[in-house]
Amino acid sequence: MSVNITEIFGSNVFSTDVMRERLPKGVFREVMDVMEHGGNISIETADIVANAMKDWAVEKGATHYTHWFQPLTGITAEKHDAFLTRPENSRTLLQLTGKQLIMGESDASSFPSGGLRSTHYARGYTAWDMTSPAFVKEMTAGTILCIPTIFVSYHGEALDKKTPLLRSMQALSTQALRILRLFGNTAARKVIPQVGAEQEYFLVDREKYLKRRDLIYTGRTLFGAPAPKGQEMDDQYFGVIRPRVGSFMSDLNQELWKLGIPITTQHNEAAPAQHELAPIYTPCNLAVDQNQLTMETMKRVATRHGLVCLLHEKPFVGVNGSGKHNNWSIGTDTGENLLDPGDTPNENLQFLLVLSCIMRAVDVHADLLRQSASCVGNEHRLGGQEAPPAIISICLGEQLESMVDQIVSNADSIQLLASGKLDSGVSTVPVLSRDGTDRNRTTPFAFTGNKFEFRMVGSSDSIADANVTLNAIVAEALCDAADILEQAPDFTSACSQLIHENMARHQRIIFNGDGYSDAWVAEAARRGLPNLASLVDAVPALTTEKAVRLFTKFGIYTPSELEARAEIMYETYIKATKIEANTMIHMASKHYIPTVISYTTRLAQSITSVAAACPGADLSVQRKLLTQVSDYLSQASCALEQLKPLMERVDSISGMKEMALAYRTAVVPAMAALRYPIDALELLVDKSVWPMPTYGDLMFEV
């Protein structure tokens, strides 16, 4: 069935156009003024907006509304309240008041707080984020009006991802405007970070998924031998989309378009059963909201098609994992992209200043940027030959790197490397204009024409943390630049000097080579760049004096909010790893080892029976198989018995940081020791008795 995108796009969103149609002109102007410039609407206006929003949602079939927020779990939360009022004379009315729209109360006791609230206090508040439009979500529980909100504690501490994000956007806008004013731009009233998040994911058959306790409990396979074929032939990447997957994608697109999410790209990714989608850029806070909605919708739509959408960063060992490239740029409300170099970037002083400030920001806060992409699943992906290394660097490409070299060396004039043309040699194919640089897929932070692509974010992770950090560190660099330039007697001379100083001091962060190579690890160490190999290593970056000074300067986080987030990250790592270890113990004890014992018993009985019936028969193959299987069975049993008491000892350690470190250094290797013999057994034991679907079953039978 054909779909008219323009008819359905945004049809489930209480958009600006819908408000213009449904609100009185004066109310609409008041709402738009607050949305664009800040402030508060009157309670009378809120009542009018709430009633219009309720009427619109009811026409869409909504029966309930919810304050939709993003707690520190990394996913979204919602509590549904019906529009019903108290019955009078056996009748009731549907109602949504301005007070209900603007503010709500949620029990915060069961959300992570990292110590921001006492355990015996539970009150939390949600407050309407006017900059993110309300929408209706069509669920099995009914059609729900979702009102995007922040989530704070009784004393105002941020208990969510959205509050710091909005604070960081405000900080970046304020400091970027100071720079623009110095260049004579008086028209811009706001600078907005724009984000587009590419989303990778796997699809597997639901019936097979339900036979894998590891996928159910942890989102990834904790056991599994490689299939005979993986991604070696490169035939999956951009290949023809299989019918069942195509049907899912078509359904998903329609659902996302109705929610106003501008998904434009879909394709097969490198690994079997792996795929990707990508949206058009949108303001940062909307991009975060929309990516959370996208992940939720992907899971829901997959179920309709008898599939399960796996968002874990590494659901299968031996093939590519999934990431989420966070494409980030900054632009004005008048349409100017501050990261657009123009045709002559060597003469574009404003671009060069912004670029130099970003170099400074990434170099000074490389540890924070690495931390912002840390989640448990990314432990299994970052640093492998499929994702950026844990070492933060910037790839500018040959053209911009040459310009930086010339500026640092105080060249008399900056020469621009020509982009050139590309002639394929085919007369019927036009000559192509080649970009100024090739695309480096091994770099964490790459300039790609008029934006930076932060490639480290995990596929299951919220992009909020990465963008909070990006906005904050760039705001600081722009602030420091403005402090200097606003006092300079000769702006142009001072600006050129500052660009030179920033680039000279922070040139070490630029690397255009192979980020996967051992040589880069050694070179990065020589340059003094941090190499934070794991989440546990990266978390301390949140609470350094440097980080506290940065975030408190712009009111993005308080010291206690930073400490809380560090505590939550350690706690999440511990809990997730413990669940994985317990799942391995369960699967090994209840499924794999009993299956192998039964198999070896039958095999031994068969050997005895054949030997008795045919005394001269050659049973060397059977005996060799029995010996091999028995050896691996013994290894698995020993590894299992070592893992159990080890976890008990680690759980007795006091201090979240110390316990997290012990899980990483002791429990994770013990888990690998248990996995090895069971994966080996999978390749030896008769498939007809093997208790779980294999990698081949999961990745190739969709």
XYZ file of C-alpha atoms in Angstrom:
702
model
C 0.000 0.000 0.000
C 1.451 3.362 -1.017
C 1.899 6.011 1.668
C 1.792 9.760 1.207
C 4.546 10.924 3.556
C 3.408 14.543 3.511
C -0.070 13.536 4.692
C 1.026 11.420 7.646
C 4.195 13.240 8.701
C 3.704 14.812 12.121
C 0.034 13.812 12.228
C 0.437 12.610 15.824
C 2.301 15.730 16.987
C 0.804 18.796 18.683
C 3.009 20.935 16.488
C 3.344 24.658 15.982
C 0.967 24.418 13.016
C -1.628 22.616 15.136
C -1.308 25.245 17.870
C -1.688 28.019 15.314
C -4.950 26.459 14.131
C -6.412 25.692 17.556
C -5.256 28.517 19.834
C -6.485 32.125 19.917
C -3.968 34.412 18.225
C -2.924 36.156 21.435
C -2.418 32.863 23.257
C -0.448 31.440 20.344
C 1.840 34.501 20.292
C 2.437 34.236 24.040
C 3.286 30.532 23.794
C 5.657 31.033 20.853
C 7.400 33.945 22.569
C 8.107 31.823 25.654
C 9.199 28.861 23.541
C 11.673 30.968 21.596
C 12.935 33.363 24.255
C 12.181 31.756 27.608
C 9.958 32.814 30.485
C 6.619 31.540 31.757
C 3.114 31.531 30.356
C 0.233 32.640 32.570
C -1.998 30.023 34.198
C -4.898 31.352 32.090
C -2.898 30.707 28.931
C -1.873 27.289 30.228
C -5.530 26.372 30.747
C -6.371 27.311 27.162
C -3.398 25.383 25.763
C -4.170 22.349 27.915
C -7.796 22.252 26.804
C -6.839 22.564 23.133
C -4.215 19.853 23.543
C -6.736 17.574 25.254
C -9.377 18.118 22.543
C -6.839 17.399 19.825
C -5.622 14.232 21.574
C -9.161 12.968 22.207
C -9.930 13.395 18.507
C -6.939 11.110 17.924
C -8.485 8.532 20.244
C -6.534 9.379 23.405
C -8.043 8.472 26.760
C -5.053 9.271 29.008
C -2.202 11.739 29.248
C 1.268 11.338 30.718
C 4.243 13.470 31.625
C 6.869 11.731 29.482
C 10.358 12.042 30.977
C 13.836 10.541 30.808
C 15.125 9.400 34.201
C 18.697 8.308 34.856
C 17.862 4.757 33.790
C 18.662 5.915 30.251
C 15.178 5.040 28.986
C 11.860 6.880 29.230
C 9.193 6.814 31.915
C 5.484 7.555 31.935
C 2.501 7.338 34.301
C -0.888 7.432 32.570
C -3.762 9.527 33.973
C -7.220 9.485 32.383
C -8.822 12.739 31.257
C -11.830 11.808 33.422
C -13.084 14.191 36.098
C -15.033 13.310 39.241
C -18.496 11.990 38.197
C -21.464 14.242 38.941
C -25.046 13.061 38.377
C -23.641 9.860 36.864
C -21.798 11.889 34.229
C -18.188 12.851 33.875
C -16.281 15.294 31.712
C -12.888 15.016 30.053
C -10.405 17.524 31.373
C -6.761 18.583 31.240
C -6.020 21.740 33.208
C -3.155 24.161 32.818
C -1.806 23.084 36.179
C -1.829 19.436 35.097
C -0.089 20.382 31.854
C 2.655 22.455 33.438
C 3.547 20.358 36.448
C 3.159 16.833 37.722
C 4.334 14.766 40.644
C 5.973 11.391 40.295
C 7.185 8.951 42.908
C 10.969 9.211 42.533
C 11.800 6.467 45.018
C 12.498 3.719 42.485
C 14.510 5.757 39.987
C 18.308 5.996 40.240
C 19.376 9.084 42.172
C 22.945 8.355 43.202
C 22.226 9.667 46.674
C 20.558 12.917 45.575
C 17.579 12.080 47.762
C 17.192 10.165 51.013
C 15.639 6.744 50.538
C 12.714 7.579 52.834
C 11.704 10.559 50.690
C 10.045 9.945 47.366
C 8.626 13.146 45.886
C 9.753 14.145 42.401
C 8.380 16.790 40.057
C 7.883 16.818 36.306
C 7.642 20.131 34.449
C 6.554 20.754 30.855
C 9.338 21.308 28.320
C 7.605 23.702 25.925
C 10.405 23.427 23.367
C 9.549 19.777 22.667
C 6.064 19.235 21.206
C 3.510 16.960 22.806
C 2.494 13.893 20.815
C 0.111 10.959 20.945
C 1.458 7.464 21.159
C -0.632 4.562 19.889
C -0.050 1.656 22.255
C -1.742 -1.593 23.226
C -2.698 0.226 26.449
C -4.542 2.781 24.328
C -3.696 6.076 22.701
C -1.793 8.265 25.157
C -1.093 12.009 25.038
C 2.605 12.373 25.913
C 3.817 15.696 27.303
C 7.657 15.925 27.296
C 8.913 17.085 30.678
C 11.966 17.484 32.845
C 12.211 15.500 36.107
C 13.676 16.990 39.283
C 13.785 16.147 42.971
C 11.935 17.913 45.784
C 14.966 20.196 46.211
C 15.424 20.791 42.484
C 18.295 18.428 41.640
C 18.138 17.034 38.105
C 17.016 13.399 38.204
C 16.854 13.119 34.428
C 18.725 13.518 31.150
C 16.691 16.424 29.753
C 17.302 19.064 32.432
C 21.110 19.167 32.032
C 20.699 19.015 28.262
C 18.513 22.127 28.198
C 20.947 23.869 30.542
C 23.886 22.994 28.252
C 22.058 24.262 25.160
C 21.381 27.544 26.910
C 25.048 27.861 27.916
C 26.259 27.169 24.388
C 23.831 29.675 22.903
C 24.886 32.425 25.318
C 28.601 32.015 24.661
C 28.274 31.533 20.896
C 26.230 34.738 20.643
C 29.067 36.625 22.327
C 31.366 35.441 19.531
C 28.865 36.307 16.812
C 28.413 39.815 18.175
C 32.173 40.354 17.899
C 31.889 39.510 14.191
C 29.098 42.041 13.781
C 26.164 39.635 13.749
C 23.320 41.421 15.534
C 20.470 39.529 13.867
C 20.879 36.155 15.564
C 19.053 35.810 18.879
C 19.864 32.197 19.580
C 22.460 29.571 18.670
C 21.123 26.032 18.546
C 23.097 22.776 18.511
C 21.700 20.558 15.777
C 21.954 16.770 16.017
C 21.271 13.777 13.814
C 21.702 10.358 15.430
C 22.310 7.362 13.177
C 20.876 4.241 14.830
C 22.207 0.708 14.310
C 20.303 -2.387 15.448
C 19.817 -6.137 14.950
C 16.603 -8.027 14.158
C 16.093 -11.655 15.208
C 13.159 -14.030 15.077
C 11.022 -13.731 18.213
C 10.456 -17.470 18.691
C 14.198 -18.113 18.632
C 14.807 -15.129 20.889
C 12.460 -16.538 23.526
C 14.610 -19.692 23.684
C 17.698 -17.668 24.657
C 17.655 -16.638 28.316
C 20.745 -14.501 27.775
C 19.035 -12.372 25.127
C 15.943 -12.039 27.304
C 17.798 -11.039 30.466
C 20.786 -9.113 29.109
C 20.150 -8.176 25.475
C 23.234 -10.041 24.254
C 24.362 -13.617 23.743
C 26.573 -14.735 26.624
C 27.303 -18.036 24.881
C 27.534 -18.898 21.212
C 30.037 -20.276 18.748
C 30.569 -18.359 15.498
C 28.442 -19.425 12.567
C 30.306 -20.932 9.582
C 29.666 -17.654 7.777
C 29.741 -14.223 9.343
C 30.347 -10.933 7.557
C 33.506 -12.028 5.755
C 32.008 -11.793 2.273
C 30.756 -8.198 2.788
C 27.518 -9.221 1.091
C 25.239 -7.986 3.855
C 26.393 -4.340 3.791
C 23.940 -2.277 1.702
C 22.601 -5.549 0.312
C 19.038 -6.205 -0.784
C 16.719 -5.962 2.211
C 14.956 -9.232 2.997
C 11.122 -9.178 2.683
C 10.376 -9.662 6.377
C 12.840 -6.949 7.345
C 11.539 -4.686 4.602
C 8.005 -5.051 5.909
C 9.241 -4.074 9.386
C 11.091 -1.049 8.001
C 8.051 0.142 6.053
C 5.827 -0.137 9.128
C 8.471 1.535 11.312
C 8.894 4.453 8.929
C 5.186 5.190 8.999
C 5.059 5.082 12.789
C 8.049 7.410 13.092
C 6.810 9.802 10.430
C 3.484 10.124 12.253
C 5.492 11.138 15.327
C 7.246 13.836 13.300
C 10.595 11.999 13.341
C 12.316 12.719 10.010
C 13.782 9.286 9.292
C 15.188 9.302 5.763
C 17.790 6.528 5.540
C 17.511 2.758 5.927
C 19.908 0.001 4.891
C 21.554 -3.275 5.837
C 24.675 -2.867 7.956
C 27.880 -4.913 7.934
C 26.834 -7.886 10.087
C 24.147 -10.421 9.219
C 20.765 -9.327 10.648
C 22.162 -5.841 11.351
C 20.546 -2.681 9.982
C 20.659 1.088 10.313
C 18.352 4.090 10.085
C 19.139 7.790 10.208
C 17.138 11.017 10.545
C 17.548 14.556 9.257
C 19.171 16.979 11.706
C 16.968 18.668 14.261
C 17.525 20.832 17.369
C 19.479 18.960 20.007
C 16.755 18.445 22.608
C 14.291 17.262 19.939
C 16.921 14.887 18.554
C 17.352 13.337 21.995
C 13.591 12.974 22.510
C 13.111 11.578 19.023
C 15.926 9.059 19.358
C 14.400 7.750 22.594
C 11.048 7.469 20.807
C 12.712 5.793 17.844
C 14.272 3.056 19.979
C 10.988 2.429 21.767
C 9.040 2.323 18.492
C 11.545 -0.032 16.870
C 10.993 -2.564 19.638
C 7.216 -2.246 19.505
C 6.975 -2.544 15.710
C 9.366 -5.504 15.640
C 6.995 -7.460 17.892
C 4.175 -6.993 15.377
C 6.314 -8.723 12.776
C 7.330 -11.663 14.963
C 10.756 -10.118 15.419
C 12.806 -8.684 18.267
C 14.900 -5.545 17.852
C 18.244 -5.866 19.657
C 19.794 -2.524 20.570
C 22.666 -3.930 22.627
C 26.059 -2.737 21.422
C 27.399 -6.294 21.029
C 24.654 -8.924 20.826
C 26.897 -11.344 18.896
C 30.617 -11.992 19.295
C 32.669 -12.173 16.106
C 30.631 -9.724 14.020
C 30.256 -5.963 14.140
C 28.432 -4.473 17.073
C 26.085 -1.509 16.910
C 26.793 2.154 17.558
C 25.027 5.443 17.221
C 26.911 8.170 15.360
C 26.024 11.518 16.902
C 26.287 14.151 14.159
C 26.579 17.554 15.848
C 26.702 21.111 14.536
C 25.783 24.584 15.780
C 23.691 27.134 13.942
C 21.794 30.359 14.487
C 18.060 30.921 14.490
C 18.615 32.865 11.258
C 19.984 29.791 9.476
C 23.770 30.258 9.663
C 25.806 27.098 10.333
C 28.870 28.062 12.367
C 30.658 24.909 11.199
C 30.224 25.636 7.503
C 33.726 26.489 6.246
C 32.441 28.042 3.024
C 34.336 27.957 -0.247
C 37.391 29.661 1.258
C 37.807 28.394 4.826
C 41.356 29.752 4.847
C 39.844 33.249 4.740
C 36.875 32.553 7.031
C 38.071 33.972 10.353
C 34.848 33.135 12.200
C 34.977 29.497 11.123
C 38.656 29.219 12.044
C 37.985 30.664 15.499
C 35.110 28.263 16.156
C 37.224 25.359 14.860
C 40.126 26.318 17.107
C 37.792 26.516 20.096
C 36.436 23.035 19.357
C 39.996 21.710 19.120
C 40.681 23.234 22.515
C 37.464 21.856 24.005
C 38.050 18.286 22.827
C 41.704 18.266 23.892
C 41.121 19.763 27.343
C 38.130 17.524 28.038
C 38.984 14.348 26.128
C 38.370 12.332 29.285
C 34.872 13.773 29.705
C 34.000 13.149 26.072
C 35.105 9.534 26.432
C 33.053 9.225 29.621
C 29.960 10.611 27.895
C 29.926 7.603 25.547
C 30.400 5.056 28.324
C 27.668 2.510 28.899
C 27.867 -1.142 29.870
C 27.205 -2.479 26.385
C 29.854 -0.254 24.832
C 32.478 -2.099 26.903
C 32.259 -4.914 24.360
C 32.531 -2.660 21.303
C 34.825 0.347 21.769
C 38.410 -0.352 20.863
C 37.567 -3.305 18.627
C 38.230 -3.220 14.903
C 34.683 -1.999 14.282
C 34.330 1.148 16.397
C 36.485 4.112 17.351
C 39.269 3.439 19.825
C 38.925 4.631 23.398
C 41.497 7.353 22.663
C 39.807 10.628 21.760
C 41.140 12.403 18.680
C 39.841 14.718 15.971
C 40.013 13.944 12.273
C 39.863 17.126 10.186
C 40.864 15.685 6.837
C 43.761 16.704 4.635
C 42.418 20.116 3.646
C 41.715 21.469 7.136
C 44.723 19.730 8.682
C 46.927 21.468 6.126
C 45.381 24.790 7.110
C 46.036 24.104 10.792
C 49.661 23.221 10.013
C 50.112 26.479 8.140
C 48.521 28.547 10.925
C 50.657 26.875 13.576
C 53.826 27.456 11.544
C 52.899 31.149 11.054
C 52.770 30.910 7.271
C 52.575 34.261 5.500
C 49.371 33.186 3.796
C 47.184 30.122 4.216
C 46.927 28.081 1.040
C 43.897 25.881 0.478
C 44.388 22.372 -0.864
C 42.215 21.957 -3.934
C 39.443 19.396 -3.672
C 39.846 18.412 -7.283
C 37.716 16.386 -9.656
C 37.151 12.671 -10.007
C 36.922 11.275 -13.516
C 35.741 7.664 -13.586
C 36.880 7.194 -17.176
C 33.344 6.337 -18.277
C 32.123 8.774 -20.902
C 28.480 8.524 -19.875
C 29.216 9.259 -16.184
C 29.745 12.893 -15.166
C 33.009 14.100 -13.672
C 32.509 14.315 -9.917
C 33.510 17.074 -7.517
C 35.603 15.343 -4.875
C 35.297 16.299 -1.216
C 38.213 17.972 0.507
C 38.909 14.822 2.506
C 38.169 11.128 2.622
C 36.002 9.773 5.469
C 37.967 8.235 8.365
C 35.830 5.602 10.085
C 38.404 4.896 12.815
C 38.261 8.306 14.442
C 36.007 9.138 17.409
C 35.384 12.761 16.387
C 35.453 13.550 12.686
C 34.753 16.744 10.765
C 32.500 15.799 7.857
C 31.942 18.958 5.864
C 29.797 21.185 8.076
C 29.448 19.140 11.265
C 31.331 16.843 13.591
C 30.470 13.176 13.845
C 30.966 11.769 17.351
C 31.166 8.072 16.556
C 31.557 6.586 20.041
C 27.988 6.581 21.390
C 26.496 3.138 21.999
C 23.425 1.955 20.119
C 21.324 1.420 23.252
C 22.476 4.581 25.017
C 20.714 7.911 25.268
C 22.506 10.567 23.227
C 21.736 13.131 25.936
C 24.965 12.701 27.904
C 27.188 13.003 24.831
C 25.451 16.201 23.752
C 25.468 17.714 27.239
C 29.233 17.263 27.271
C 29.742 18.531 23.725
C 27.633 21.617 24.358
C 29.336 22.319 27.682
C 32.966 21.953 26.607
C 32.447 24.065 23.479
C 30.578 26.700 25.505
C 33.571 26.946 27.825
C 36.038 27.349 24.951
C 33.870 30.014 23.296
C 33.461 31.788 26.645
C 37.220 31.929 27.184
C 37.688 33.226 23.653
C 35.032 35.912 24.119
C 36.610 36.992 27.424
C 39.868 37.700 25.583
C 38.481 39.186 22.377
C 35.959 41.501 24.013
C 38.864 43.304 25.700
C 41.132 43.398 22.645
C 41.893 46.845 21.148
C 42.337 45.284 17.678
C 39.793 42.502 17.241
C 41.080 41.058 13.951
C 44.691 40.875 15.139
C 43.688 39.422 18.503
C 41.389 36.875 16.842
C 44.146 35.679 14.506
C 46.530 35.393 17.433
C 44.013 33.418 19.489
C 43.365 31.029 16.591
C 47.118 30.461 16.317
C 47.499 29.860 20.062
C 44.559 27.452 20.271
C 45.705 25.432 17.287
C 49.339 25.340 18.351
C 48.520 24.309 21.909
C 45.945 21.690 20.960
C 47.219 20.384 17.639
C 48.088 17.113 19.372
C 44.396 16.149 19.335
C 44.363 15.961 15.520
C 44.978 12.542 14.001
C 43.925 11.552 10.482
C 45.526 8.102 10.423
C 44.419 4.585 11.335
C 42.899 4.726 14.805
C 42.906 0.918 14.999
C 46.676 0.591 14.755
C 49.016 -0.221 17.626
C 51.208 2.591 16.373
C 48.463 5.102 17.218
C 48.195 3.793 20.770
C 51.916 4.405 21.227
C 51.759 7.792 19.494
C 48.783 8.900 21.580
C 50.666 8.006 24.736
C 53.624 10.049 23.516
C 51.295 13.001 22.929
C 49.864 12.646 26.425
C 46.325 11.804 25.298
C 44.248 9.758 27.775
C 43.460 6.140 26.951
C 40.497 5.184 29.141
C 39.904 1.610 28.136
C 36.692 0.945 30.047
C 33.679 2.550 31.648
C 35.199 2.006 35.091
C 38.297 3.920 34.001
C 36.251 6.735 32.473
C 33.760 7.456 35.269
C 36.226 9.434 37.472
C 36.357 12.097 34.735
C 32.937 13.278 35.925
C 34.144 14.430 39.318
C 37.564 15.922 38.620
C 38.171 19.513 39.667
C 38.259 20.410 35.969
C 34.857 18.846 35.298
C 33.221 20.374 38.370
C 34.538 23.806 37.387
C 33.203 23.401 33.840
C 29.690 22.230 34.681
C 29.093 24.486 37.664
C 30.310 27.559 35.781
C 27.367 27.261 33.389
C 24.876 25.832 35.861
C 24.620 22.526 33.986
C 25.364 20.263 36.943
C 25.969 20.884 40.616
C 28.825 18.994 42.299
C 26.295 16.690 43.962
C 24.604 15.977 40.615
C 27.968 14.987 39.145
C 28.805 12.744 42.091
C 25.375 11.144 41.797
C 25.868 10.362 38.138
C 29.254 8.797 38.802
C 27.717 6.647 41.521
C 24.889 5.586 39.218
C 27.318 4.601 36.457
C 29.302 2.371 38.826
C 26.098 0.880 40.216
C 24.671 0.241 36.739
C 27.884 -1.466 35.634
C 27.838 -3.692 38.720
C 24.169 -4.606 38.353
C 24.382 -5.318 34.609
C 27.513 -7.432 34.958
C 26.037 -9.304 37.900
C 22.889 -10.082 35.908
C 25.048 -11.368 33.062
C 27.105 -13.557 35.385
C 24.000 -14.938 37.100
C 22.440 -15.619 33.711
C 25.550 -17.529 32.643
C 25.417 -19.567 35.845
C 21.737 -20.326 35.240
C 22.219 -21.297 31.593
C 25.295 -23.409 32.269
C 23.755 -25.151 35.279
C 20.251 -25.693 33.937
C 20.754 -26.060 30.203
C 24.229 -26.583 28.798
C 25.913 -28.867 31.334
C 22.879 -31.176 31.798
C 22.507 -31.423 28.014
C 26.178 -32.341 27.573
C 26.072 -34.859 30.443
C 23.076 -36.525 28.811
C 24.831 -36.488 25.445
C 28.080 -38.012 26.757
C 26.152 -40.645 28.683
C 24.311 -41.747 25.562
C 27.536 -41.594 23.559
C 29.357 -43.771 26.106
C 26.476 -46.228 26.185
C 26.497 -46.355 22.399
C 30.239 -47.057 22.333
C 29.819 -49.855 24.894
C 26.897 -51.311 22.972
C 28.680 -51.268 19.617
C 31.875 -52.701 21.138
C 29.883 -55.579 22.618
C 28.020 -56.259 19.387
C 31.035 -55.790 17.086
C 34.233 -56.532 19.027
C 36.459 -55.640 16.102
C 34.787 -52.373 15.186
C 36.942 -49.239 14.961
C 35.477 -46.909 17.617
C 38.368 -44.465 17.696
C 36.295 -41.564 16.307
C 33.551 -42.062 18.881
C 36.053 -42.391 21.720
C 37.934 -39.289 20.566
C 34.690 -37.314 20.444
C 33.713 -38.582 23.905
C 37.120 -37.577 25.261
C 36.950 -34.101 23.708
C 33.434 -33.450 24.909
C 34.221 -34.759 28.385
C 37.308 -32.550 28.633
C 35.365 -29.406 27.720
C 32.554 -30.473 30.047
C 35.056 -30.712 32.881
C 36.451 -27.268 32.030
C 32.955 -25.799 32.000
C 32.105 -27.373 35.354
C 35.325 -26.070 36.931
C 34.774 -22.558 35.516
C 31.211 -22.585 36.809
C 32.282 -23.579 40.309
C 34.924 -20.838 40.336
C 32.518 -18.115 39.186
C 29.953 -18.638 41.957
C 32.187 -18.010 45.010
C 34.067 -15.266 43.162
C 30.863 -13.264 42.798
C 30.119 -13.681 46.490
C 33.562 -12.319 47.386
C 33.244 -9.379 45.004
C 29.767 -8.534 46.294
C 31.199 -8.183 49.790
C 33.510 -5.337 48.724
C 32.544 -1.953 50.144
C 32.445 1.049 47.840
C 30.815 1.202 44.398
C 33.997 2.162 42.567
C 36.001 -0.638 44.152
C 33.279 -3.192 43.501
C 32.909 -2.093 39.863
C 36.662 -2.429 39.379
C 36.590 -5.937 40.870
C 33.752 -6.958 38.574
C 35.736 -5.751 35.568
C 39.081 -7.271 36.545
C 37.920 -10.509 38.177
C 34.328 -11.433 37.321
C 34.419 -10.561 33.611
C 37.486 -12.802 32.947
C 35.804 -15.590 34.943
C 32.736 -15.239 32.737
C 34.946 -15.557 29.649
C 36.504 -18.694 31.136
C 33.041 -20.247 31.449
C 32.004 -19.228 27.965
C 35.039 -20.722 26.186
C 34.412 -24.457 26.828
C 30.649 -24.187 26.280
C 31.160 -22.463 22.937
C 33.598 -25.232 22.024
C 31.009 -27.853 23.037
C 28.451 -26.267 20.714
C 30.645 -27.266 17.769
C 30.941 -30.875 19.004
C 27.547 -31.835 20.409
C 24.751 -33.066 18.140
C 22.705 -30.001 17.089
C 19.455 -31.881 17.565
C 20.021 -31.930 21.328
C 21.700 -28.528 21.723
C 19.388 -26.492 23.990
C 19.656 -23.060 22.375
C 19.317 -21.534 18.897
C 22.800 -20.967 17.492
C 24.323 -17.865 15.918
C 23.459 -19.268 12.507
C 19.848 -19.760 13.568
C 19.576 -16.229 14.958
C 21.406 -14.196 12.333
C 20.527 -15.953 9.094
C 16.936 -17.112 9.674
C 15.044 -13.820 9.792
